[in-house]
Short mmCIF file of C-alpha atoms in Angstrom, two decimals:
data_model
loop_
_atom_site.label_atom_id
_atom_site.label_comp_id
_atom_site.label_asym_id
_atom_site.label_seq_id
_atom_site.Cartn_x
_atom_site.Cartn_y
_atom_site.Cartn_z
CA UNK A 1 48.32 138.05 80.99
CA UNK A 2 51.24 135.63 80.48
CA UNK A 3 52.81 135.55 77.05
CA UNK A 4 51.92 132.62 74.83
CA UNK A 5 55.66 132.13 74.30
CA UNK A 6 56.33 131.78 78.03
CA UNK A 7 57.86 128.39 78.83
CA UNK A 8 55.54 125.78 80.27
CA UNK A 9 57.94 124.31 82.82
CA UNK A 10 57.68 120.61 83.57
CA UNK A 11 58.72 119.42 87.02
CA UNK A 12 58.05 116.48 89.31
CA UNK A 13 55.27 116.78 91.83
CA UNK A 14 56.01 115.63 95.38
CA UNK A 15 54.33 112.26 94.81
CA UNK A 16 55.17 111.80 91.13
CA UNK A 17 55.60 108.04 90.55
CA UNK A 18 58.06 108.68 87.71
CA UNK A 19 60.43 110.59 89.99
CA UNK A 20 63.16 108.08 90.96
CA UNK A 21 63.12 109.52 94.48
CA UNK A 22 59.50 108.34 94.83
CA UNK A 23 60.04 104.80 93.60
CA UNK A 24 59.17 101.99 95.94
CA UNK A 25 61.83 100.64 98.26
CA UNK A 26 61.76 97.33 96.39
CA UNK A 27 62.39 99.01 93.02
CA UNK A 28 65.27 101.06 94.42
CA UNK A 29 66.86 97.91 95.84
CA UNK A 30 66.60 96.21 92.47
CA UNK A 31 68.37 99.16 90.83
CA UNK A 32 71.15 99.00 93.44
CA UNK A 33 71.54 95.26 92.78
CA UNK A 34 71.83 95.94 89.03
CA UNK A 35 74.51 98.60 89.36
CA UNK A 36 76.43 96.56 91.96
CA UNK A 37 76.43 93.56 89.62
CA UNK A 38 77.61 95.66 86.66
CA UNK A 39 80.34 97.30 88.76
CA UNK A 40 81.39 93.88 90.10
CA UNK A 41 81.78 92.59 86.56
CA UNK A 42 83.75 95.63 85.40
CA UNK A 43 86.38 95.29 88.15
CA UNK A 44 86.36 91.49 87.89
CA UNK A 45 88.11 91.92 84.57
CA UNK A 46 90.96 93.89 86.08
CA UNK A 47 92.53 91.28 88.34
CA UNK A 48 91.56 88.06 86.57
CA UNK A 49 94.40 89.00 84.24
CA UNK A 50 96.83 88.76 87.19
CA UNK A 51 95.96 85.08 87.60
CA UNK A 52 97.05 84.46 84.00
CA UNK A 53 100.38 86.30 84.24
CA UNK A 54 102.40 83.10 84.72
CA UNK A 55 100.82 81.73 81.55
CA UNK A 56 101.60 84.96 79.71
CA UNK A 57 105.25 84.90 80.77
CA UNK A 58 105.61 81.29 79.68
CA UNK A 59 103.75 81.74 76.40
CA UNK A 60 105.29 85.03 75.25
CA UNK A 61 108.58 85.05 77.13
CA UNK A 62 107.67 88.31 78.87
CA UNK A 63 109.31 89.67 82.01
CA UNK A 64 107.28 90.08 85.21
CA UNK A 65 107.13 93.87 84.72
CA UNK A 66 105.91 93.55 81.12
CA UNK A 67 103.33 90.90 81.96
CA UNK A 68 101.96 92.96 84.87
CA UNK A 69 101.47 95.95 82.56
CA UNK A 70 98.22 94.35 81.38
CA UNK A 71 96.82 94.96 84.87
CA UNK A 72 98.31 98.45 85.03
CA UNK A 73 96.78 99.68 81.76
CA UNK A 74 93.35 98.28 82.67
CA UNK A 75 93.31 100.36 85.86
CA UNK A 76 94.69 103.31 83.89
CA UNK A 77 91.66 102.98 81.61
CA UNK A 78 89.48 103.57 84.67
CA UNK A 79 90.97 107.09 84.83
CA UNK A 80 90.16 108.07 81.26
CA UNK A 81 86.79 106.37 80.79
CA UNK A 82 84.90 108.86 83.00
CA UNK A 83 86.10 111.76 80.82
CA UNK A 84 83.45 110.73 78.30
CA UNK A 85 80.96 109.13 80.67
CA UNK A 86 80.31 112.13 82.90
CA UNK A 87 79.29 114.64 80.21
CA UNK A 88 77.20 111.97 78.48
CA UNK A 89 75.36 111.06 81.69
CA UNK A 90 74.41 114.69 82.30
CA UNK A 91 73.18 115.24 78.71
CA UNK A 92 71.62 111.89 77.81
CA UNK A 93 70.91 110.36 81.22
CA UNK A 94 72.41 107.63 83.38
CA UNK A 95 71.32 104.70 81.22
CA UNK A 96 72.76 105.80 77.87
CA UNK A 97 76.43 105.50 78.96
CA UNK A 98 75.74 101.88 79.98
CA UNK A 99 74.03 101.19 76.66
CA UNK A 100 77.08 102.45 74.75
CA UNK A 101 79.94 101.34 76.99
CA UNK A 102 78.85 97.76 77.65
CA UNK A 103 78.91 96.63 73.98
CA UNK A 104 82.33 98.29 73.74
CA UNK A 105 83.40 96.36 76.83
CA UNK A 106 82.28 93.10 75.23
CA UNK A 107 84.05 93.92 71.97
CA UNK A 108 87.37 94.91 73.53
CA UNK A 109 87.37 91.99 75.97
CA UNK A 110 86.74 89.67 73.00
CA UNK A 111 90.00 90.87 71.44
CA UNK A 112 91.81 90.28 74.75
CA UNK A 113 90.35 86.80 74.99
CA UNK A 114 91.06 85.48 71.50
CA UNK A 115 94.02 87.38 70.01
CA UNK A 116 97.42 85.69 70.13
CA UNK A 117 99.69 88.72 70.49
CA UNK A 118 100.85 90.21 73.80
CA UNK A 119 101.17 93.79 72.52
CA UNK A 120 97.62 93.70 71.17
CA UNK A 121 96.34 92.24 74.43
CA UNK A 122 97.95 95.03 76.46
CA UNK A 123 96.61 97.77 74.16
CA UNK A 124 93.08 96.39 74.29
CA UNK A 125 93.34 95.90 78.04
CA UNK A 126 93.52 99.69 78.28
CA UNK A 127 90.46 100.08 76.03
CA UNK A 128 88.61 97.44 78.05
CA UNK A 129 89.34 99.32 81.26
CA UNK A 130 88.12 102.58 79.73
CA UNK A 131 84.87 100.89 78.65
CA UNK A 132 84.45 99.28 82.08
CA UNK A 133 84.83 102.67 83.78
CA UNK A 134 81.19 103.57 83.16
CA UNK A 135 79.87 100.83 85.44
CA UNK A 136 82.58 101.60 87.97
CA UNK A 137 81.87 105.34 88.16
CA UNK A 138 78.21 105.85 87.20
CA UNK A 139 76.65 103.81 89.97
CA UNK A 140 77.46 106.22 92.79
CA UNK A 141 75.58 109.03 91.08
CA UNK A 142 72.54 106.81 90.60
CA UNK A 143 72.46 105.93 94.29
CA UNK A 144 72.99 109.50 95.47
CA UNK A 145 70.13 110.80 93.25
CA UNK A 146 67.62 107.99 93.83
CA UNK A 147 67.90 107.43 97.56
CA UNK A 148 67.09 110.47 99.68
CA UNK A 149 67.10 108.82 103.11
CA UNK A 150 70.64 109.24 104.45
CA UNK A 151 70.75 105.90 106.26
CA UNK A 152 69.47 103.94 103.26
CA UNK A 153 71.86 105.88 101.04
CA UNK A 154 74.79 104.99 103.31
CA UNK A 155 73.88 101.30 103.22
CA UNK A 156 73.52 101.28 99.42
CA UNK A 157 76.82 103.08 98.88
CA UNK A 158 78.64 100.77 101.29
CA UNK A 159 77.45 97.69 99.40
CA UNK A 160 78.31 99.32 96.09
CA UNK A 161 81.83 100.00 97.39
CA UNK A 162 82.02 96.42 98.68
CA UNK A 163 81.15 95.12 95.21
CA UNK A 164 83.90 97.24 93.66
CA UNK A 165 86.53 96.01 96.11
CA UNK A 166 85.46 92.37 96.32
CA UNK A 167 85.11 91.90 92.55
CA UNK A 168 88.86 91.77 91.86
CA UNK A 169 89.40 89.49 94.86
CA UNK A 170 86.79 87.00 93.65
CA UNK A 171 88.34 87.16 90.17
CA UNK A 172 91.72 86.05 91.50
CA UNK A 173 90.18 83.22 93.51
CA UNK A 174 88.45 81.91 90.39
CA UNK A 175 91.25 82.85 88.01
CA UNK A 176 93.91 80.58 89.47
CA UNK A 177 91.60 77.57 89.23
CA UNK A 178 90.92 78.44 85.59
CA UNK A 179 94.64 78.74 84.85
CA UNK A 180 95.39 75.31 86.33
CA UNK A 181 92.48 73.33 84.92
CA UNK A 182 91.76 75.02 81.56
CA UNK A 183 95.10 74.35 79.88
CA UNK A 184 97.62 76.72 78.26
CA UNK A 185 95.02 78.86 76.47
CA UNK A 186 94.26 82.18 78.20
CA UNK A 187 90.86 81.01 79.39
CA UNK A 188 90.93 83.44 82.32
CA UNK A 189 90.41 86.30 79.85
CA UNK A 190 87.79 84.31 77.98
CA UNK A 191 85.80 83.74 81.16
CA UNK A 192 85.66 87.49 81.68
CA UNK A 193 84.47 87.93 78.08
CA UNK A 194 81.62 85.46 78.62
CA UNK A 195 80.83 87.09 81.97
CA UNK A 196 80.31 90.46 80.27
CA UNK A 197 77.90 88.84 77.80
CA UNK A 198 75.99 87.01 80.55
CA UNK A 199 75.41 90.19 82.54
CA UNK A 200 74.58 92.37 79.51
CA UNK A 201 70.77 91.96 79.93
CA UNK A 202 70.99 93.97 83.17
CA UNK A 203 71.88 97.02 81.09
CA UNK A 204 68.52 96.79 79.29
CA UNK A 205 66.64 96.14 82.54
CA UNK A 206 68.22 99.15 84.26
CA UNK A 207 65.66 102.01 84.22
CA UNK A 208 66.54 105.62 83.55
CA UNK A 209 67.25 107.25 86.91
CA UNK A 210 68.30 110.76 85.87
CA UNK A 211 65.48 113.14 86.76
CA UNK A 212 66.21 115.83 84.15
CA UNK A 213 66.34 113.19 81.40
CA UNK A 214 62.96 111.80 82.47
CA UNK A 215 61.48 115.29 82.50
CA UNK A 216 62.96 116.05 79.07
CA UNK A 217 61.29 112.94 77.65
CA UNK A 218 58.02 113.97 79.29
CA UNK A 219 58.18 117.51 77.88
CA UNK A 220 58.93 116.11 74.41
CA UNK A 221 55.85 113.91 74.65
CA UNK A 222 53.71 116.84 75.78
CA UNK A 223 54.92 118.97 72.87
CA UNK A 224 53.75 116.27 70.49
CA UNK A 225 50.40 116.24 72.27
CA UNK A 226 49.80 119.95 71.65
CA UNK A 227 51.71 121.85 74.33
CA UNK A 228 54.44 123.50 72.22
CA UNK A 229 56.01 125.43 75.12
CA UNK A 230 56.46 122.44 77.42
CA UNK A 231 60.07 122.37 78.62
CA UNK A 232 62.05 120.79 81.43
CA UNK A 233 63.94 123.42 83.42
CA UNK A 234 67.38 122.39 82.15
CA UNK A 235 66.15 122.66 78.54
CA UNK A 236 65.66 126.41 78.86
CA UNK A 237 69.39 126.98 78.72
CA UNK A 238 71.38 124.65 76.51
CA UNK A 239 74.97 124.37 77.68
CA UNK A 240 77.65 125.11 75.10
CA UNK A 241 80.60 122.79 74.55
CA UNK A 242 82.77 125.29 76.36
CA UNK A 243 80.47 125.22 79.39
CA UNK A 244 80.47 121.42 79.39
CA UNK A 245 84.25 121.37 79.29
CA UNK A 246 84.42 123.83 82.15
CA UNK A 247 81.96 121.88 84.28
CA UNK A 248 83.26 118.38 83.68
CA UNK A 249 86.99 119.04 83.27
CA UNK A 250 87.82 122.56 84.40
CA UNK A 251 85.95 122.49 87.70
CA UNK A 252 87.33 119.10 88.88
CA UNK A 253 90.86 120.18 87.91
CA UNK A 254 90.48 123.46 89.80
CA UNK A 255 89.12 121.67 92.86
CA UNK A 256 91.94 119.14 92.83
CA UNK A 257 94.59 121.86 92.64
CA UNK A 258 93.10 124.31 95.15
CA UNK A 259 90.99 122.40 97.68
CA UNK A 260 92.89 120.83 100.65
CA UNK A 261 89.91 118.63 101.54
CA UNK A 262 89.90 117.12 98.04
CA UNK A 263 93.67 116.63 98.13
CA UNK A 264 93.71 114.95 101.54
CA UNK A 265 90.87 112.59 100.65
CA UNK A 266 92.50 111.74 97.30
CA UNK A 267 95.80 110.89 98.98
CA UNK A 268 94.24 108.32 101.28
CA UNK A 269 91.87 106.75 98.76
CA UNK A 270 94.64 106.58 96.13
CA UNK A 271 97.02 104.88 98.56
CA UNK A 272 94.49 102.30 99.72
CA UNK A 273 93.31 101.65 96.15
CA UNK A 274 96.87 101.27 94.92
CA UNK A 275 97.77 98.81 97.68
CA UNK A 276 94.81 96.63 96.68
CA UNK A 277 96.27 96.26 93.18
CA UNK A 278 99.78 95.98 94.61
CA UNK A 279 98.56 92.93 96.52
CA UNK A 280 97.23 91.32 93.34
CA UNK A 281 100.87 90.96 92.33
CA UNK A 282 102.33 90.34 95.81
CA UNK A 283 99.92 87.68 97.08
CA UNK A 284 100.97 85.16 94.40
CA UNK A 285 104.63 85.82 95.28
CA UNK A 286 104.01 85.30 99.00
CA UNK A 287 101.63 82.35 98.92
CA UNK A 288 102.77 80.53 95.77
CA UNK A 289 106.51 81.13 95.79
CA UNK A 290 107.26 81.62 99.49
CA UNK A 291 104.58 79.58 101.25
CA UNK A 292 104.39 76.96 98.47
CA UNK A 293 100.65 76.95 97.91
CA UNK A 294 99.39 74.98 94.96
CA UNK A 295 98.78 77.42 92.12
CA UNK A 296 95.03 76.86 92.06
CA UNK A 297 94.84 77.74 95.78
CA UNK A 298 96.91 80.91 95.53
CA UNK A 299 93.88 83.21 95.35
CA UNK A 300 92.08 81.76 98.37
CA UNK A 301 93.75 84.10 100.92
CA UNK A 302 91.76 86.92 99.33
CA UNK A 303 88.70 85.46 101.05
CA UNK A 304 89.92 87.23 104.18
CA UNK A 305 89.96 90.57 102.33
CA UNK A 306 86.42 89.92 101.09
CA UNK A 307 85.35 89.10 104.65
CA UNK A 308 86.74 92.44 105.82
CA UNK A 309 84.82 94.35 103.16
CA UNK A 310 81.58 92.55 104.02
CA UNK A 311 82.00 93.35 107.72
CA UNK A 312 82.63 97.01 106.88
CA UNK A 313 79.61 97.21 104.56
CA UNK A 314 77.25 95.34 106.88
CA UNK A 315 78.12 97.30 110.02
CA UNK A 316 78.91 100.70 108.54
CA UNK A 317 75.80 102.49 109.83
CA UNK A 318 76.04 101.10 113.42
CA UNK A 319 79.75 101.92 113.46
CA UNK A 320 79.09 105.50 112.34
CA UNK A 321 76.54 105.89 115.14
CA UNK A 322 79.00 104.47 117.64
CA UNK A 323 81.99 106.56 116.58
CA UNK A 324 80.01 109.79 116.35
CA UNK A 325 79.28 109.51 120.08
CA UNK A 326 82.82 108.53 121.12
CA UNK A 327 84.58 111.30 123.07
CA UNK A 328 87.89 112.55 121.73
CA UNK A 329 90.49 114.97 123.13
CA UNK A 330 89.59 118.62 122.64
CA UNK A 331 92.88 119.31 120.89
CA UNK A 332 91.58 117.06 118.08
CA UNK A 333 87.87 117.97 118.14
CA UNK A 334 86.94 121.31 119.73
CA UNK A 335 84.14 121.24 122.30
CA UNK A 336 81.93 123.54 120.24
CA UNK A 337 81.87 121.20 117.21
CA UNK A 338 78.20 120.35 116.45
CA UNK A 339 77.27 116.69 116.78
CA UNK A 340 75.89 116.66 113.24
CA UNK A 341 79.01 118.24 111.69
CA UNK A 342 80.41 116.24 108.75
CA UNK A 343 83.72 115.92 110.62
CA UNK A 344 82.13 113.73 113.29
CA UNK A 345 81.94 110.86 110.79
CA UNK A 346 85.68 111.13 110.27
CA UNK A 347 86.26 109.55 113.68
CA UNK A 348 85.61 106.25 111.92
CA UNK A 349 87.94 107.33 109.10
CA UNK A 350 90.71 107.94 111.65
CA UNK A 351 90.19 104.45 113.07
CA UNK A 352 90.35 102.93 109.57
CA UNK A 353 93.49 104.92 108.73
CA UNK A 354 95.14 103.51 111.85
CA UNK A 355 94.03 100.00 110.89
CA UNK A 356 95.75 100.32 107.51
CA UNK A 357 99.41 100.33 108.74
CA UNK A 358 98.54 97.68 111.32
CA UNK A 359 97.27 95.34 108.60
CA UNK A 360 100.23 96.07 106.32
CA UNK A 361 102.88 95.46 108.99
CA UNK A 362 100.97 92.34 110.04
CA UNK A 363 101.06 90.97 106.50
CA UNK A 364 104.65 92.06 105.85
CA UNK A 365 106.20 90.32 108.83
CA UNK A 366 104.18 87.11 108.49
CA UNK A 367 104.79 86.79 104.74
CA UNK A 368 107.98 84.74 104.87
CA UNK A 369 107.92 81.04 104.20
CA UNK A 370 108.77 80.17 107.80
CA UNK A 371 105.53 81.60 109.22
CA UNK A 372 102.24 79.69 108.99
CA UNK A 373 100.10 80.86 106.09
CA UNK A 374 97.06 81.60 108.27
CA UNK A 375 98.87 84.48 109.97
CA UNK A 376 99.41 86.39 106.72
CA UNK A 377 95.96 85.44 105.46
CA UNK A 378 94.13 86.86 108.49
CA UNK A 379 95.76 90.25 107.96
CA UNK A 380 93.42 90.62 104.99
CA UNK A 381 90.41 91.08 107.29
CA UNK A 382 91.54 94.42 108.82
CA UNK A 383 92.97 95.44 105.46
CA UNK A 384 89.65 94.91 103.66
CA UNK A 385 87.78 96.64 106.48
CA UNK A 386 90.15 99.62 106.49
CA UNK A 387 90.14 100.02 102.71
CA UNK A 388 86.39 100.17 102.18
CA UNK A 389 85.87 102.33 105.28
CA UNK A 390 88.50 104.82 104.10
CA UNK A 391 86.78 104.98 100.73
CA UNK A 392 83.33 105.57 102.06
CA UNK A 393 84.08 107.97 104.93
CA UNK A 394 86.28 110.28 102.86
CA UNK A 395 83.98 110.27 99.84
CA UNK A 396 80.97 110.97 102.07
CA UNK A 397 82.85 113.85 103.70
CA UNK A 398 83.73 115.46 100.37
CA UNK A 399 80.16 115.00 99.11
CA UNK A 400 78.75 116.70 102.20
CA UNK A 401 81.30 119.51 101.90
CA UNK A 402 80.75 120.31 98.21
CA UNK A 403 77.03 119.38 98.04
CA UNK A 404 75.94 120.18 94.49
CA UNK A 405 79.55 119.89 93.27
CA UNK A 406 79.84 116.37 94.69
CA UNK A 407 80.06 114.99 91.16
CA UNK A 408 83.13 117.13 90.47
CA UNK A 409 84.75 116.19 93.78
CA UNK A 410 84.09 112.53 92.95
CA UNK A 411 85.67 112.98 89.53
CA UNK A 412 88.82 114.35 91.18
CA UNK A 413 89.01 111.35 93.47
CA UNK A 414 88.38 108.78 90.76
CA UNK A 415 90.98 110.22 88.40
CA UNK A 416 93.61 110.52 91.14
CA UNK A 417 93.17 107.08 92.64
CA UNK A 418 93.02 105.25 89.31
CA UNK A 419 95.95 107.18 87.86
CA UNK A 420 98.12 106.65 90.93
CA UNK A 421 96.83 103.15 91.67
CA UNK A 422 97.59 101.96 88.14
CA UNK A 423 101.34 102.21 88.76
CA UNK A 424 101.37 99.99 91.85
CA UNK A 425 101.12 96.64 89.98
CA UNK A 426 103.93 97.44 87.56
CA UNK A 427 106.38 98.33 90.36
CA UNK A 428 105.35 95.47 92.66
CA UNK A 429 107.84 92.92 91.35
CA UNK A 430 110.74 95.36 91.42
CA UNK A 431 109.98 96.36 95.00
CA UNK A 432 109.65 92.78 96.24
CA UNK A 433 112.72 91.61 94.29
CA UNK A 434 114.88 94.37 95.78
CA UNK A 435 113.48 94.66 99.30
CA UNK A 436 111.78 91.33 99.92
CA UNK A 437 108.17 90.93 100.97
CA UNK A 438 108.80 92.04 104.57
CA UNK A 439 110.37 95.42 103.86
CA UNK A 440 108.67 95.85 100.50
CA UNK A 441 105.19 95.79 102.06
CA UNK A 442 106.44 97.65 105.15
CA UNK A 443 107.30 100.63 102.92
CA UNK A 444 103.59 101.18 102.40
CA UNK A 445 102.93 100.58 106.08
CA UNK A 446 105.30 103.43 106.94
CA UNK A 447 103.73 105.66 104.26
CA UNK A 448 100.23 105.07 105.63
CA UNK A 449 101.51 105.67 109.16
CA UNK A 450 102.89 109.04 108.10
CA UNK A 451 99.52 109.99 106.55
CA UNK A 452 97.45 109.52 109.73
CA UNK A 453 97.71 113.28 110.48
CA UNK A 454 95.41 113.94 107.49
CA UNK A 455 92.18 112.72 109.15
CA UNK A 456 93.32 114.30 112.42
CA UNK A 457 93.75 117.63 110.62
CA UNK A 458 90.27 117.30 109.11
CA UNK A 459 88.79 116.57 112.54
CA UNK A 460 90.53 119.60 114.05
CA UNK A 461 90.36 122.17 111.27
CA UNK A 462 87.72 120.74 108.94
CA UNK A 463 85.05 123.35 109.78
CA UNK A 464 87.52 126.16 109.11
CA UNK A 465 88.62 124.57 105.83
CA UNK A 466 85.01 124.25 104.71
CA UNK A 467 84.24 127.83 105.73
CA UNK A 468 87.21 129.18 103.75
CA UNK A 469 86.69 126.97 100.69
CA UNK A 470 85.57 129.07 97.66
CA UNK A 471 84.07 126.03 95.93
CA UNK A 472 82.15 124.92 99.03
CA UNK A 473 80.79 128.47 99.47
CA UNK A 474 79.74 128.60 95.83
CA UNK A 475 78.05 125.19 96.02
CA UNK A 476 76.19 126.07 99.23
CA UNK A 477 75.02 129.37 97.73
CA UNK A 478 73.58 127.54 94.72
CA UNK A 479 71.83 125.02 96.98
CA UNK A 480 70.33 127.85 99.05
CA UNK A 481 69.10 129.57 95.88
CA UNK A 482 67.59 126.34 94.57
CA UNK A 483 65.76 125.77 97.86
CA UNK A 484 64.40 129.31 97.77
CA UNK A 485 63.20 128.82 94.20
CA UNK A 486 61.58 125.52 95.11
CA UNK A 487 59.81 127.11 98.07
CA UNK A 488 58.60 129.98 95.86
CA UNK A 489 57.38 127.53 93.22
CA UNK A 490 55.50 125.49 95.83
CA UNK A 491 53.89 128.64 97.24
CA UNK A 492 52.86 129.80 93.76
CA UNK A 493 51.40 126.39 92.97
CA UNK A 494 49.33 126.54 96.15
CA UNK A 495 48.09 130.02 95.25
CA UNK A 496 47.14 128.86 91.75
CA UNK A 497 45.31 125.85 93.19
CA UNK A 498 43.44 128.09 95.63
CA UNK A 499 42.53 130.54 92.84
CA UNK A 500 41.29 127.73 90.63
CA UNK A 501 39.18 126.36 93.47
CA UNK A 502 37.69 129.80 94.13
CA UNK A 503 36.96 130.42 90.44
CA UNK A 504 35.00 127.20 90.06
CA UNK A 505 32.83 127.79 93.16
CA UNK A 506 29.14 128.26 92.35
CA UNK A 507 29.28 126.67 88.87
CA UNK A 508 27.27 123.63 87.92
CA UNK A 509 28.74 120.12 88.12
CA UNK A 510 29.60 119.95 84.42
CA UNK A 511 31.44 123.28 84.46
CA UNK A 512 33.22 122.22 87.62
CA UNK A 513 34.41 119.04 85.98
CA UNK A 514 35.60 120.85 82.85
CA UNK A 515 37.46 123.43 84.90
CA UNK A 516 39.43 120.84 86.86
CA UNK A 517 40.01 118.32 84.09
CA UNK A 518 43.33 119.59 82.79
CA UNK A 519 44.54 120.41 86.29
CA UNK A 520 43.87 116.86 87.45
CA UNK A 521 45.65 115.38 84.45
CA UNK A 522 48.61 117.67 84.87
CA UNK A 523 48.80 116.87 88.58
CA UNK A 524 48.95 113.17 87.79
CA UNK A 525 51.67 113.83 85.28
CA UNK A 526 53.61 115.89 87.81
CA UNK A 527 53.27 119.11 85.79
CA UNK A 528 53.19 122.50 87.50
CA UNK A 529 53.26 125.51 85.20
CA UNK A 530 55.89 128.15 85.83
CA UNK A 531 57.62 126.04 88.52
CA UNK A 532 61.33 125.51 88.84
CA UNK A 533 63.02 122.14 88.93
CA UNK A 534 65.31 121.41 91.82
CA UNK A 535 68.05 119.09 90.75
CA UNK A 536 71.48 118.14 92.03
CA UNK A 537 74.53 117.69 89.85
#
């Protein structure tokens, strides 16, 4: 007979309505809209500062490099914010980091908006970026956990990525109008402050989407109701601080230093991300100073970049289907490569990587004052398309490679791209002043051209890299073990159900009802004794 101290494990049943994977399609869409809106707001605050830089230089007598540091430190905050968000989201759920970080975002942006000291503004810009990092980095995990269908997941992630990229572009479009019509006060920063307050209610409306956290709350409720041994699976072994540090800091650092797939993906996403913020400084130089736009119209060329991101997000799934079937030379993709191999999706990544230098050279050599403004503006369409496609294809590839360690691979990518990307704005003016817009932008065109071999190498040797990767092997072994445990738990549950049905045969109707009462309740609650939870990190 089982010991009375044996844990009464609480898991989701296949049709449990509280399991986020079983939510209705409408409810999942609403959650995606919430996290896209919160992410949009968080990145909106990064570039709206760039629109106010001319005001800052005039008001405080700052140099272009000093004034642009407010944009740099905000993006730098994106790198350090996840260091606290990731452990918190695994311990307390996905909603708690939003509940804590958003009031901090409001408070720090209030200082930016109303203080009259440049040094204080720059310091709090870093803190604002760190607080905004939760919305920027937590949404992907919510989508990956909630949406099981791969096609729906791809669509949700593409729109989430589009929100992250288009938010700063929209901010610049609006920001220059604010700068011109709102007077000498830094109303651009105040608009962001009020935006964070206006969108705050979404944080309260966002439901908890972390399965283990939901199960922990359920087991706590059951213990109060008289089941003292009720426990969610992850509660059976409490992680020490050392284990948390190893998981959330040690593992991503090890993967970044030892995994070629992580390194290659980080190089491309960091470059494309950095160029986006490089353009936030360069576009005003090109269109305001060289093409003589009115200041309030200087942000409008970013509409082309937004259009490119929308095209990429809207047609991502059809494009993946198209490119997967496209034939390629056997010296790039061997004939024996399975059609469902993760590398097949990188055909689209290769196309996007080739589009990147094309768009950069296009912009560079149409940026002078003697060329019509529409030529440089239209280069933003392929640039926006290439940027978001590079993001999504490489991040999808690393997630498929490292499966249960996808969170750690994502942490590597986020830290690298934000850390590297944060330096692009502060060097933009020096590069353009010394090389001019043509050669200054062309430098990055040549760099991206030289990096095209990375997706080619993944297409050719990706399967071998995945097969030799220690972290990918470890992750796949854990997934296989979890699937075996889940299958064993399901089999045991069926046996218990069959035994219960057999034991109640031949009894009267009252006895039959009493015998099945608890089982029916527990089934509705999604409780299966002695089962094992299957969860992804």
